[in-house]
Amino acid sequence: MEILYTAEALSTGEGRNGHVRTSDGQVDLDLAIPKEMGGSGNGANPEDLFAAGYAACFHSALQSVARARKVKISDSSVGGRVHIGPNGEGGFQLAVLLEVVLPGLPLAEAQELADAAHQVCPYSNATRGNIDVQIVVEEG
């Protein structure tokens, strides 16, 4: 693989109850276990970061696919939800729901763009076959 960019982050403290910072300082957050998992909820958590990263990455892929197909999209959005739960083997697993809104496009065309974006998005390619990823296209 030809490397175009490398992101670097360091987690310190106690993992989910710690701190994370990227080498460029753009992300510098305290972390806390969510209340739903028995923690204080007074900080971000890895699922927050994954949801934000996947939503932004998928949105970028969607924009790229639209440009390549010469389809004008504006006021588009991608919402990301990352679910965590037990895997039945003593560990945990993730599932993702991406909600895509493309105002002004017929639902079938919006779905086609979302499906194409799912094929090129790096997060989609990394998770494919590993976790459940649902993409829901909503009418805008």
mmCIF file of N, CA and C in Angstrom:
data_model
loop_
_atom_site.group_PDB
_atom_site.id
_atom_site.type_symbol
_atom_site.label_atom_id
_atom_site.label_comp_id
_atom_site.label_asym_id
_atom_site.label_seq_id
_atom_site.Cartn_x
_atom_site.Cartn_y
_atom_site.Cartn_z
ATOM 1 N N MET A 1 0.841 -1.181 0.000
ATOM 2 C CA MET A 1 0.000 0.000 0.000
ATOM 3 C C MET A 1 0.884 1.242 0.000
ATOM 4 N N GLU A 2 0.551 2.180 -0.859
ATOM 5 C CA GLU A 2 1.228 3.473 -0.846
ATOM 6 C C GLU A 2 0.592 4.316 0.249
ATOM 7 N N ILE A 3 1.366 4.725 1.225
ATOM 8 C CA ILE A 3 0.837 5.490 2.352
ATOM 9 C C ILE A 3 0.746 6.963 1.970
ATOM 10 N N LEU A 4 -0.463 7.518 2.078
ATOM 11 C CA LEU A 4 -0.687 8.927 1.776
ATOM 12 C C LEU A 4 -0.645 9.801 3.021
ATOM 13 N N TYR A 5 -1.000 9.236 4.150
ATOM 14 C CA TYR A 5 -1.066 9.992 5.397
ATOM 15 C C TYR A 5 -1.074 9.000 6.549
ATOM 16 N N THR A 6 -0.500 9.382 7.659
ATOM 17 C CA THR A 6 -0.528 8.558 8.858
ATOM 18 C C THR A 6 -1.014 9.403 10.022
ATOM 19 N N ALA A 7 -2.058 8.934 10.689
ATOM 20 C CA ALA A 7 -2.534 9.575 11.918
ATOM 21 C C ALA A 7 -1.890 8.844 13.083
ATOM 22 N N GLU A 8 -1.560 9.588 14.118
ATOM 23 C CA GLU A 8 -0.903 8.986 15.274
ATOM 24 C C GLU A 8 -1.561 9.507 16.546
ATOM 25 N N ALA A 9 -1.916 8.597 17.444
ATOM 26 C CA ALA A 9 -2.541 8.982 18.703
ATOM 27 C C ALA A 9 -1.936 8.162 19.835
ATOM 28 N N LEU A 10 -1.971 8.743 21.023
ATOM 29 C CA LEU A 10 -1.461 8.080 22.217
ATOM 30 C C LEU A 10 -2.551 8.090 23.278
ATOM 31 N N SER A 11 -2.843 6.914 23.814
ATOM 32 C CA SER A 11 -3.782 6.774 24.920
ATOM 33 C C SER A 11 -2.980 6.607 26.204
ATOM 34 N N THR A 12 -3.318 7.403 27.221
ATOM 35 C CA THR A 12 -2.650 7.317 28.515
ATOM 36 C C THR A 12 -3.701 7.171 29.610
ATOM 37 N N GLY A 13 -3.259 6.879 30.799
ATOM 38 C CA GLY A 13 -4.186 6.705 31.913
ATOM 39 C C GLY A 13 -4.659 5.268 31.974
ATOM 40 N N GLU A 14 -5.957 5.095 32.076
ATOM 41 C CA GLU A 14 -6.533 3.765 32.229
ATOM 42 C C GLU A 14 -7.436 3.404 31.061
ATOM 43 N N GLY A 15 -6.982 3.621 29.837
ATOM 44 C CA GLY A 15 -7.774 3.254 28.659
ATOM 45 C C GLY A 15 -9.044 4.062 28.555
ATOM 46 N N ARG A 16 -10.175 3.405 28.790
ATOM 47 C CA ARG A 16 -11.466 4.083 28.688
ATOM 48 C C ARG A 16 -11.649 5.171 29.736
ATOM 49 N N ASN A 17 -10.892 5.142 30.802
ATOM 50 C CA ASN A 17 -10.882 6.210 31.804
ATOM 51 C C ASN A 17 -9.505 6.850 31.775
ATOM 52 N N GLY A 18 -9.188 7.491 30.684
ATOM 53 C CA GLY A 18 -7.863 8.061 30.524
ATOM 54 C C GLY A 18 -7.902 9.308 29.673
ATOM 55 N N HIS A 19 -6.938 9.397 28.788
ATOM 56 C CA HIS A 19 -6.791 10.562 27.932
ATOM 57 C C HIS A 19 -6.256 10.090 26.580
ATOM 58 N N VAL A 20 -6.675 10.742 25.536
ATOM 59 C CA VAL A 20 -6.156 10.444 24.202
ATOM 60 C C VAL A 20 -5.787 11.755 23.522
ATOM 61 N N ARG A 21 -4.649 11.711 22.830
ATOM 62 C CA ARG A 21 -4.160 12.912 22.141
ATOM 63 C C ARG A 21 -3.466 12.485 20.858
ATOM 64 N N THR A 22 -3.757 13.205 19.788
ATOM 65 C CA THR A 22 -3.059 12.936 18.533
ATOM 66 C C THR A 22 -1.740 13.696 18.525
ATOM 67 N N SER A 23 -0.804 13.206 17.727
ATOM 68 C CA SER A 23 0.527 13.816 17.689
ATOM 69 C C SER A 23 0.486 15.259 17.199
ATOM 70 N N ASP A 24 -0.523 15.616 16.388
ATOM 71 C CA ASP A 24 -0.632 16.997 15.911
ATOM 72 C C ASP A 24 -1.458 17.876 16.844
ATOM 73 N N GLY A 25 -2.004 17.294 17.932
ATOM 74 C CA GLY A 25 -2.769 18.057 18.906
ATOM 75 C C GLY A 25 -4.191 18.383 18.497
ATOM 76 N N GLN A 26 -4.636 17.922 17.337
ATOM 77 C CA GLN A 26 -5.989 18.234 16.870
ATOM 78 C C GLN A 26 -7.062 17.537 17.703
ATOM 79 N N VAL A 27 -6.731 16.374 18.238
ATOM 80 C CA VAL A 27 -7.621 15.677 19.161
ATOM 81 C C VAL A 27 -6.890 15.577 20.489
ATOM 82 N N ASP A 28 -7.526 16.053 21.546
ATOM 83 C CA ASP A 28 -6.914 16.072 22.875
ATOM 84 C C ASP A 28 -8.065 15.970 23.867
ATOM 85 N N LEU A 29 -8.438 14.732 24.217
ATOM 86 C CA LEU A 29 -9.671 14.503 24.968
ATOM 87 C C LEU A 29 -9.484 13.623 26.193
ATOM 88 N N ASP A 30 -10.231 13.960 27.236
ATOM 89 C CA ASP A 30 -10.372 13.049 28.357
ATOM 90 C C ASP A 30 -11.386 11.983 27.963
ATOM 91 N N LEU A 31 -11.155 10.774 28.417
ATOM 92 C CA LEU A 31 -12.042 9.653 28.122
ATOM 93 C C LEU A 31 -12.712 9.182 29.397
ATOM 94 N N ALA A 32 -13.923 8.666 29.252
ATOM 95 C CA ALA A 32 -14.652 8.119 30.392
ATOM 96 C C ALA A 32 -15.579 7.019 29.908
ATOM 97 N N ILE A 33 -15.719 6.012 30.716
ATOM 98 C CA ILE A 33 -16.663 4.939 30.408
ATOM 99 C C ILE A 33 -18.070 5.535 30.434
ATOM 100 N N PRO A 34 -18.915 5.209 29.436
ATOM 101 C CA PRO A 34 -20.293 5.725 29.429
ATOM 102 C C PRO A 34 -21.066 5.252 30.654
ATOM 103 N N LYS A 35 -22.022 6.062 31.079
ATOM 104 C CA LYS A 35 -22.870 5.699 32.215
ATOM 105 C C LYS A 35 -23.550 4.351 31.985
ATOM 106 N N GLU A 36 -23.961 4.102 30.737
ATOM 107 C CA GLU A 36 -24.657 2.854 30.404
ATOM 108 C C GLU A 36 -23.793 1.621 30.633
ATOM 109 N N MET A 37 -22.485 1.838 30.701
ATOM 110 C CA MET A 37 -21.556 0.730 30.924
ATOM 111 C C MET A 37 -20.952 0.783 32.327
ATOM 112 N N GLY A 38 -21.555 1.598 33.217
ATOM 113 C CA GLY A 38 -21.113 1.650 34.598
ATOM 114 C C GLY A 38 -20.109 2.733 34.922
ATOM 115 N N GLY A 39 -19.857 3.630 33.991
ATOM 116 C CA GLY A 39 -18.880 4.687 34.235
ATOM 117 C C GLY A 39 -19.531 6.013 34.551
ATOM 118 N N SER A 40 -18.707 7.049 34.597
ATOM 119 C CA SER A 40 -19.197 8.395 34.934
ATOM 120 C C SER A 40 -19.829 9.087 33.735
ATOM 121 N N GLY A 41 -19.379 8.735 32.526
ATOM 122 C CA GLY A 41 -19.870 9.408 31.333
ATOM 123 C C GLY A 41 -19.340 10.814 31.162
ATOM 124 N N ASN A 42 -18.343 11.206 31.971
ATOM 125 C CA ASN A 42 -17.803 12.564 31.933
ATOM 126 C C ASN A 42 -16.622 12.693 30.991
ATOM 127 N N GLY A 43 -16.773 12.206 29.780
ATOM 128 C CA GLY A 43 -15.719 12.310 28.783
ATOM 129 C C GLY A 43 -16.134 11.551 27.539
ATOM 130 N N ALA A 44 -15.362 11.702 26.508
ATOM 131 C CA ALA A 44 -15.604 10.958 25.274
ATOM 132 C C ALA A 44 -15.247 9.493 25.508
ATOM 133 N N ASN A 45 -15.600 8.649 24.565
ATOM 134 C CA ASN A 45 -15.221 7.240 24.644
ATOM 135 C C ASN A 45 -14.849 6.750 23.253
ATOM 136 N N PRO A 46 -14.223 5.593 23.140
ATOM 137 C CA PRO A 46 -13.789 5.117 21.832
ATOM 138 C C PRO A 46 -14.915 4.999 20.810
ATOM 139 N N GLU A 47 -16.128 4.674 21.273
ATOM 140 C CA GLU A 47 -17.247 4.557 20.340
ATOM 141 C C GLU A 47 -17.642 5.925 19.784
ATOM 142 N N ASP A 48 -17.556 6.983 20.619
ATOM 143 C CA ASP A 48 -17.784 8.345 20.122
ATOM 144 C C ASP A 48 -16.814 8.663 18.986
ATOM 145 N N LEU A 49 -15.553 8.360 19.239
ATOM 146 C CA LEU A 49 -14.518 8.686 18.260
ATOM 147 C C LEU A 49 -14.698 7.888 16.975
ATOM 148 N N PHE A 50 -15.064 6.613 17.113
ATOM 149 C CA PHE A 50 -15.287 5.767 15.939
ATOM 150 C C PHE A 50 -16.499 6.254 15.150
ATOM 151 N N ALA A 51 -17.582 6.621 15.858
ATOM 152 C CA ALA A 51 -18.783 7.129 15.189
ATOM 153 C C ALA A 51 -18.469 8.415 14.417
ATOM 154 N N ALA A 52 -17.738 9.308 15.031
ATOM 155 C CA ALA A 52 -17.385 10.565 14.370
ATOM 156 C C ALA A 52 -16.485 10.317 13.165
ATOM 157 N N GLY A 53 -15.484 9.465 13.336
ATOM 158 C CA GLY A 53 -14.561 9.173 12.242
ATOM 159 C C GLY A 53 -15.252 8.491 11.077
ATOM 160 N N TYR A 54 -16.086 7.500 11.374
ATOM 161 C CA TYR A 54 -16.771 6.765 10.302
ATOM 162 C C TYR A 54 -17.749 7.683 9.577
ATOM 163 N N ALA A 55 -18.513 8.488 10.320
ATOM 164 C CA ALA A 55 -19.471 9.397 9.681
ATOM 165 C C ALA A 55 -18.756 10.376 8.748
ATOM 166 N N ALA A 56 -17.661 10.965 9.212
ATOM 167 C CA ALA A 56 -16.922 11.932 8.393
ATOM 168 C C ALA A 56 -16.287 11.271 7.180
ATOM 169 N N CYS A 57 -15.708 10.103 7.373
ATOM 170 C CA CYS A 57 -15.067 9.391 6.273
ATOM 171 C C CYS A 57 -16.093 8.973 5.223
ATOM 172 N N PHE A 58 -17.224 8.429 5.686
ATOM 173 C CA PHE A 58 -18.274 8.009 4.758
ATOM 174 C C PHE A 58 -18.849 9.207 4.011
ATOM 175 N N HIS A 59 -19.012 10.331 4.710
ATOM 176 C CA HIS A 59 -19.524 11.545 4.070
ATOM 177 C C HIS A 59 -18.573 12.005 2.967
ATOM 178 N N SER A 60 -17.281 11.930 3.236
ATOM 179 C CA SER A 60 -16.288 12.291 2.229
ATOM 180 C C SER A 60 -16.359 11.348 1.029
ATOM 181 N N ALA A 61 -16.506 10.056 1.279
ATOM 182 C CA ALA A 61 -16.638 9.083 0.186
ATOM 183 C C ALA A 61 -17.893 9.363 -0.635
ATOM 184 N N LEU A 62 -18.969 9.721 0.040
ATOM 185 C CA LEU A 62 -20.226 10.053 -0.631
ATOM 186 C C LEU A 62 -20.050 11.263 -1.541
ATOM 187 N N GLN A 63 -19.378 12.295 -1.029
ATOM 188 C CA GLN A 63 -19.104 13.492 -1.834
ATOM 189 C C GLN A 63 -18.242 13.141 -3.055
ATOM 190 N N SER A 64 -17.249 12.297 -2.850
ATOM 191 C CA SER A 64 -16.355 11.905 -3.937
ATOM 192 C C SER A 64 -17.095 11.133 -5.025
ATOM 193 N N VAL A 65 -17.934 10.197 -4.616
ATOM 194 C CA VAL A 65 -18.720 9.409 -5.585
ATOM 195 C C VAL A 65 -19.657 10.328 -6.353
ATOM 196 N N ALA A 66 -20.299 11.255 -5.655
ATOM 197 C CA ALA A 66 -21.215 12.187 -6.322
ATOM 198 C C ALA A 66 -20.483 13.041 -7.349
ATOM 199 N N ARG A 67 -19.306 13.555 -6.970
ATOM 200 C CA ARG A 67 -18.514 14.360 -7.920
ATOM 201 C C ARG A 67 -18.138 13.544 -9.148
ATOM 202 N N ALA A 68 -17.695 12.317 -8.939
ATOM 203 C CA ALA A 68 -17.284 11.464 -10.055
ATOM 204 C C ALA A 68 -18.444 11.184 -11.001
ATOM 205 N N ARG A 69 -19.645 11.125 -10.458
ATOM 206 C CA ARG A 69 -20.841 10.863 -11.274
ATOM 207 C C ARG A 69 -21.521 12.146 -11.733
ATOM 208 N N LYS A 70 -20.892 13.273 -11.402
ATOM 209 C CA LYS A 70 -21.417 14.583 -11.757
ATOM 210 C C LYS A 70 -22.834 14.806 -11.223
ATOM 211 N N VAL A 71 -23.036 14.357 -9.993
ATOM 212 C CA VAL A 71 -24.298 14.556 -9.285
ATOM 213 C C VAL A 71 -24.052 15.621 -8.231
ATOM 214 N N LYS A 72 -24.837 16.688 -8.292
ATOM 215 C CA LYS A 72 -24.672 17.770 -7.329
ATOM 216 C C LYS A 72 -25.472 17.442 -6.072
ATOM 217 N N ILE A 73 -24.752 17.407 -4.941
ATOM 218 C CA ILE A 73 -25.429 17.222 -3.661
ATOM 219 C C ILE A 73 -25.052 18.384 -2.752
ATOM 220 N N SER A 74 -26.033 18.868 -2.041
ATOM 221 C CA SER A 74 -25.764 19.946 -1.083
ATOM 222 C C SER A 74 -26.590 19.682 0.165
ATOM 223 N N ASP A 75 -26.144 20.250 1.251
ATOM 224 C CA ASP A 75 -26.812 20.067 2.548
ATOM 225 C C ASP A 75 -26.922 18.597 2.940
ATOM 226 N N SER A 76 -25.993 17.801 2.459
ATOM 227 C CA SER A 76 -26.007 16.374 2.789
ATOM 228 C C SER A 76 -25.465 16.172 4.197
ATOM 229 N N SER A 77 -25.820 15.044 4.781
ATOM 230 C CA SER A 77 -25.283 14.714 6.099
ATOM 231 C C SER A 77 -25.198 13.206 6.256
ATOM 232 N N VAL A 78 -24.288 12.800 7.122
ATOM 233 C CA VAL A 78 -24.150 11.393 7.498
ATOM 234 C C VAL A 78 -24.050 11.343 9.012
ATOM 235 N N GLY A 79 -24.983 10.648 9.622
ATOM 236 C CA GLY A 79 -24.950 10.440 11.065
ATOM 237 C C GLY A 79 -24.404 9.054 11.347
ATOM 238 N N GLY A 80 -23.545 8.940 12.329
ATOM 239 C CA GLY A 80 -22.966 7.645 12.679
ATOM 240 C C GLY A 80 -23.364 7.230 14.078
ATOM 241 N N ARG A 81 -23.789 5.989 14.217
ATOM 242 C CA ARG A 81 -24.076 5.409 15.532
ATOM 243 C C ARG A 81 -23.248 4.142 15.664
ATOM 244 N N VAL A 82 -22.481 4.076 16.720
ATOM 245 C CA VAL A 82 -21.685 2.884 16.992
ATOM 246 C C VAL A 82 -22.234 2.240 18.254
ATOM 247 N N HIS A 83 -22.685 1.011 18.100
ATOM 248 C CA HIS A 83 -23.242 0.244 19.210
ATOM 249 C C HIS A 83 -22.170 -0.712 19.735
ATOM 250 N N ILE A 84 -22.146 -0.932 21.039
ATOM 251 C CA ILE A 84 -21.241 -1.910 21.636
ATOM 252 C C ILE A 84 -22.063 -2.821 22.541
ATOM 253 N N GLY A 85 -21.749 -4.094 22.480
ATOM 254 C CA GLY A 85 -22.445 -5.055 23.328
ATOM 255 C C GLY A 85 -21.635 -6.330 23.441
ATOM 256 N N PRO A 86 -22.056 -7.212 24.335
ATOM 257 C CA PRO A 86 -21.318 -8.466 24.531
ATOM 258 C C PRO A 86 -21.391 -9.356 23.291
ATOM 259 N N ASN A 87 -20.306 -10.086 23.055
ATOM 260 C CA ASN A 87 -20.271 -10.981 21.895
ATOM 261 C C ASN A 87 -20.632 -12.416 22.246
ATOM 262 N N GLY A 88 -20.972 -12.674 23.507
ATOM 263 C CA GLY A 88 -21.349 -14.022 23.927
ATOM 264 C C GLY A 88 -20.172 -14.927 24.231
ATOM 265 N N GLU A 89 -18.969 -14.407 24.091
ATOM 266 C CA GLU A 89 -17.756 -15.191 24.345
ATOM 267 C C GLU A 89 -16.878 -14.526 25.398
ATOM 268 N N GLY A 90 -17.470 -13.635 26.192
ATOM 269 C CA GLY A 90 -16.717 -12.943 27.224
ATOM 270 C C GLY A 90 -16.110 -11.633 26.780
ATOM 271 N N GLY A 91 -16.269 -11.294 25.529
ATOM 272 C CA GLY A 91 -15.748 -10.033 25.002
ATOM 273 C C GLY A 91 -16.878 -9.141 24.524
ATOM 274 N N PHE A 92 -16.527 -8.194 23.700
ATOM 275 C CA PHE A 92 -17.501 -7.233 23.187
ATOM 276 C C PHE A 92 -17.400 -7.151 21.675
ATOM 277 N N GLN A 93 -18.473 -6.666 21.063
ATOM 278 C CA GLN A 93 -18.487 -6.460 19.617
ATOM 279 C C GLN A 93 -19.142 -5.126 19.306
ATOM 280 N N LEU A 94 -18.889 -4.644 18.114
ATOM 281 C CA LEU A 94 -19.445 -3.384 17.646
ATOM 282 C C LEU A 94 -20.427 -3.629 16.509
ATOM 283 N N ALA A 95 -21.332 -2.701 16.324
ATOM 284 C CA ALA A 95 -22.202 -2.632 15.161
ATOM 285 C C ALA A 95 -22.347 -1.151 14.828
ATOM 286 N N VAL A 96 -22.555 -0.851 13.547
ATOM 287 C CA VAL A 96 -22.611 0.536 13.095
ATOM 288 C C VAL A 96 -23.895 0.772 12.307
ATOM 289 N N LEU A 97 -24.479 1.934 12.532
ATOM 290 C CA LEU A 97 -25.601 2.411 11.737
ATOM 291 C C LEU A 97 -25.213 3.770 11.182
ATOM 292 N N LEU A 98 -25.223 3.903 9.874
ATOM 293 C CA LEU A 98 -24.970 5.189 9.221
ATOM 294 C C LEU A 98 -26.278 5.679 8.629
ATOM 295 N N GLU A 99 -26.632 6.917 8.951
ATOM 296 C CA GLU A 99 -27.858 7.517 8.434
ATOM 297 C C GLU A 99 -27.464 8.607 7.431
ATOM 298 N N VAL A 100 -27.835 8.405 6.174
ATOM 299 C CA VAL A 100 -27.445 9.289 5.083
ATOM 300 C C VAL A 100 -28.650 10.117 4.650
ATOM 301 N N VAL A 101 -28.458 11.431 4.557
ATOM 302 C CA VAL A 101 -29.502 12.332 4.079
ATOM 303 C C VAL A 101 -28.941 13.119 2.902
ATOM 304 N N LEU A 102 -29.614 12.995 1.752
ATOM 305 C CA LEU A 102 -29.220 13.706 0.534
ATOM 306 C C LEU A 102 -30.434 14.471 0.006
ATOM 307 N N PRO A 103 -30.676 15.674 0.534
ATOM 308 C CA PRO A 103 -31.858 16.437 0.131
ATOM 309 C C PRO A 103 -31.891 16.704 -1.367
ATOM 310 N N GLY A 104 -33.080 16.621 -1.924
ATOM 311 C CA GLY A 104 -33.268 16.949 -3.337
ATOM 312 C C GLY A 104 -33.027 15.808 -4.293
ATOM 313 N N LEU A 105 -32.531 14.678 -3.801
ATOM 314 C CA LEU A 105 -32.310 13.535 -4.688
ATOM 315 C C LEU A 105 -33.423 12.512 -4.497
ATOM 316 N N PRO A 106 -33.852 11.885 -5.589
ATOM 317 C CA PRO A 106 -34.799 10.784 -5.433
ATOM 318 C C PRO A 106 -34.169 9.694 -4.558
ATOM 319 N N LEU A 107 -34.983 9.027 -3.771
ATOM 320 C CA LEU A 107 -34.499 8.041 -2.827
ATOM 321 C C LEU A 107 -33.655 6.957 -3.505
ATOM 322 N N ALA A 108 -34.060 6.493 -4.664
ATOM 323 C CA ALA A 108 -33.321 5.434 -5.368
ATOM 324 C C ALA A 108 -31.924 5.914 -5.768
ATOM 325 N N GLU A 109 -31.819 7.151 -6.236
ATOM 326 C CA GLU A 109 -30.512 7.697 -6.619
ATOM 327 C C GLU A 109 -29.636 7.909 -5.384
ATOM 328 N N ALA A 110 -30.235 8.391 -4.303
ATOM 329 C CA ALA A 110 -29.492 8.584 -3.059
ATOM 330 C C ALA A 110 -28.977 7.251 -2.537
ATOM 331 N N GLN A 111 -29.793 6.202 -2.628
ATOM 332 C CA GLN A 111 -29.384 4.873 -2.177
ATOM 333 C C GLN A 111 -28.232 4.349 -3.029
ATOM 334 N N GLU A 112 -28.295 4.597 -4.326
ATOM 335 C CA GLU A 112 -27.223 4.162 -5.230
ATOM 336 C C GLU A 112 -25.898 4.846 -4.893
ATOM 337 N N LEU A 113 -25.948 6.142 -4.582
ATOM 338 C CA LEU A 113 -24.736 6.862 -4.191
ATOM 339 C C LEU A 113 -24.187 6.329 -2.862
ATOM 340 N N ALA A 114 -25.074 6.072 -1.920
ATOM 341 C CA ALA A 114 -24.640 5.542 -0.623
ATOM 342 C C ALA A 114 -24.017 4.158 -0.780
ATOM 343 N N ASP A 115 -24.611 3.317 -1.622
ATOM 344 C CA ASP A 115 -24.053 1.983 -1.860
ATOM 345 C C ASP A 115 -22.666 2.078 -2.490
ATOM 346 N N ALA A 116 -22.501 3.008 -3.437
ATOM 347 C CA ALA A 116 -21.193 3.197 -4.080
ATOM 348 C C ALA A 116 -20.173 3.737 -3.075
ATOM 349 N N ALA A 117 -20.594 4.656 -2.223
ATOM 350 C CA ALA A 117 -19.691 5.203 -1.201
ATOM 351 C C ALA A 117 -19.238 4.103 -0.251
ATOM 352 N N HIS A 118 -20.119 3.172 0.053
ATOM 353 C CA HIS A 118 -19.793 2.062 0.958
ATOM 354 C C HIS A 118 -18.692 1.172 0.367
ATOM 355 N N GLN A 119 -18.553 1.171 -0.943
ATOM 356 C CA GLN A 119 -17.523 0.371 -1.596
ATOM 357 C C GLN A 119 -16.158 1.056 -1.584
ATOM 358 N N VAL A 120 -16.131 2.386 -1.473
ATOM 359 C CA VAL A 120 -14.850 3.101 -1.533
ATOM 360 C C VAL A 120 -14.392 3.664 -0.190
ATOM 361 N N CYS A 121 -15.291 3.798 0.771
ATOM 362 C CA CYS A 121 -14.939 4.366 2.069
ATOM 363 C C CYS A 121 -13.930 3.468 2.792
ATOM 364 N N PRO A 122 -12.807 4.019 3.246
ATOM 365 C CA PRO A 122 -11.811 3.211 3.967
ATOM 366 C C PRO A 122 -12.360 2.547 5.235
ATOM 367 N N TYR A 123 -13.237 3.226 5.961
ATOM 368 C CA TYR A 123 -13.824 2.615 7.156
ATOM 369 C C TYR A 123 -14.715 1.438 6.763
ATOM 370 N N SER A 124 -15.485 1.606 5.707
ATOM 371 C CA SER A 124 -16.335 0.505 5.231
ATOM 372 C C SER A 124 -15.487 -0.680 4.804
ATOM 373 N N ASN A 125 -14.399 -0.399 4.109
ATOM 374 C CA ASN A 125 -13.524 -1.485 3.660
ATOM 375 C C ASN A 125 -12.849 -2.172 4.848
ATOM 376 N N ALA A 126 -12.525 -1.411 5.886
ATOM 377 C CA ALA A 126 -11.866 -1.994 7.063
ATOM 378 C C ALA A 126 -12.827 -2.850 7.888
ATOM 379 N N THR A 127 -14.090 -2.480 7.901
ATOM 380 C CA THR A 127 -15.053 -3.186 8.750
ATOM 381 C C THR A 127 -15.805 -4.289 8.015
ATOM 382 N N ARG A 128 -15.776 -4.272 6.697
ATOM 383 C CA ARG A 128 -16.565 -5.227 5.902
ATOM 384 C C ARG A 128 -16.230 -6.665 6.300
ATOM 385 N N GLY A 129 -17.272 -7.407 6.660
ATOM 386 C CA GLY A 129 -17.092 -8.799 7.047
ATOM 387 C C GLY A 129 -16.692 -8.982 8.498
ATOM 388 N N ASN A 130 -16.424 -7.874 9.202
ATOM 389 C CA ASN A 130 -15.998 -7.953 10.595
ATOM 390 C C ASN A 130 -17.092 -7.553 11.573
ATOM 391 N N ILE A 131 -17.845 -6.513 11.228
ATOM 392 C CA ILE A 131 -18.940 -6.066 12.079
ATOM 393 C C ILE A 131 -20.140 -5.751 11.203
ATOM 394 N N ASP A 132 -21.311 -5.736 11.827
ATOM 395 C CA ASP A 132 -22.535 -5.383 11.116
ATOM 396 C C ASP A 132 -22.550 -3.878 10.866
ATOM 397 N N VAL A 133 -22.666 -3.477 9.602
ATOM 398 C CA VAL A 133 -22.779 -2.070 9.230
ATOM 399 C C VAL A 133 -24.063 -1.912 8.432
ATOM 400 N N GLN A 134 -24.979 -1.107 8.938
ATOM 401 C CA GLN A 134 -26.219 -0.806 8.230
ATOM 402 C C GLN A 134 -26.137 0.618 7.726
ATOM 403 N N ILE A 135 -26.579 0.819 6.477
ATOM 404 C CA ILE A 135 -26.639 2.158 5.908
ATOM 405 C C ILE A 135 -28.094 2.426 5.573
ATOM 406 N N VAL A 136 -28.635 3.453 6.197
ATOM 407 C CA VAL A 136 -30.025 3.833 5.987
ATOM 408 C C VAL A 136 -30.040 5.175 5.288
ATOM 409 N N VAL A 137 -30.675 5.219 4.125
ATOM 410 C CA VAL A 137 -30.805 6.473 3.388
ATOM 411 C C VAL A 137 -32.193 7.028 3.672
ATOM 412 N N GLU A 138 -32.209 8.239 4.201
ATOM 413 C CA GLU A 138 -33.474 8.886 4.545
ATOM 414 C C GLU A 138 -33.807 9.954 3.507
ATOM 415 N N GLU A 139 -35.072 10.144 3.286
ATOM 416 C CA GLU A 139 -35.480 11.202 2.364
ATOM 417 C C GLU A 139 -35.178 12.543 2.986
ATOM 418 N N GLY A 140 -34.588 13.431 2.204
ATOM 419 C CA GLY A 140 -34.200 14.737 2.725
ATOM 420 C C GLY A 140 -35.183 15.718 2.473
#
